[in-house]
Tab-separated table of C-alpha atoms in Angstrom:
chain	number	residue	atom	x	y	z
A	45	MET	CA	-17.945	-14.295	-3.984
A	46	ILE	CA	-18.968	-15.502	-0.254
A	47	MET	CA	-18.176	-19.106	-0.652
A	48	ILE	CA	-14.905	-17.906	-2.773
A	49	GLY	CA	-13.801	-16.177	0.854
A	50	ILE	CA	-14.804	-18.696	2.872
A	51	PHE	CA	-12.740	-21.709	1.075
A	52	ALA	CA	-9.413	-19.059	1.274
A	53	VAL	CA	-10.198	-18.766	4.750
A	54	ILE	CA	-10.434	-22.502	5.431
A	55	ALA	CA	-7.472	-23.366	2.896
A	56	VAL	CA	-4.882	-20.680	4.848
A	57	GLY	CA	-6.080	-22.542	7.691
A	58	MET	CA	-5.224	-25.908	6.493
A	59	THR	CA	-2.349	-24.232	5.360
A	60	ILE	CA	-1.407	-23.382	8.878
A	61	LEU	CA	-2.265	-26.362	10.892
A	62	ALA	CA	-0.328	-28.577	8.287
A	63	ALA	CA	2.908	-26.710	8.372
A	64	ARG	CA	2.697	-26.664	12.310
A	65	ARG	CA	2.072	-30.173	12.032
A	66	GLY	CA	5.231	-30.701	10.103
A	67	TYR	CA	7.483	-28.436	11.534
A	68	ARG	CA	6.460	-30.084	14.981
A	69	GLU	CA	7.466	-33.847	13.961
A	70	ARG	CA	10.449	-32.249	12.309
A	71	SER	CA	11.974	-30.746	15.704
A	72	MET	CA	10.884	-33.909	17.350
A	73	ASP	CA	12.788	-36.028	14.396
A	74	ASP	CA	15.715	-33.854	14.930
A	75	ARG	CA	15.647	-34.323	18.810
A	76	ALA	CA	16.065	-38.299	17.999
A	77	TYR	CA	18.758	-37.552	15.609
A	78	THR	CA	20.976	-35.767	18.159
A	79	SER	CA	20.287	-38.020	20.697
A	80	ASN	CA	23.017	-40.302	22.052
A	81	ASP	CA	20.849	-43.473	21.150
A	82	HIS	CA	20.971	-42.694	17.436
A	83	GLU	CA	24.485	-42.033	17.360
A	84	LEU	CA	25.540	-45.295	18.655
A	85	ASP	CA	23.322	-46.916	16.466
A	86	ILE	CA	24.689	-45.518	13.654
A	87	HIS	CA	27.974	-46.754	14.431
A	88	HIS	CA	27.348	-50.029	16.134
A	89	ARG	CA	25.011	-50.935	13.710
A	90	ASN	CA	26.719	-54.476	12.755
A	91	ASP	CA	27.895	-55.204	15.827
A	92	PRO	CA	26.059	-58.203	17.465
A	93	PRO	CA	23.935	-57.468	20.950
A	94	SER	CA	25.481	-56.170	24.051
A	95	TRP	CA	23.759	-58.951	25.508
C-alpha cells in the first residue's frame, strides 16, 4: 500500500514536470513563429540569398 502511494506521487510529479517542460517548449515555439524572421522566411524561402 505504501509502495502504491509512493508510485502515485512520483507519477503525478513526473506528469507535472513533463507538462511544464512541454508548455515551455510550446511557448518558445510560438515566439519563434510570430517573429518577423520567421514571416520573412516563409515568404522568401525560394528567393536567392540577399548577398
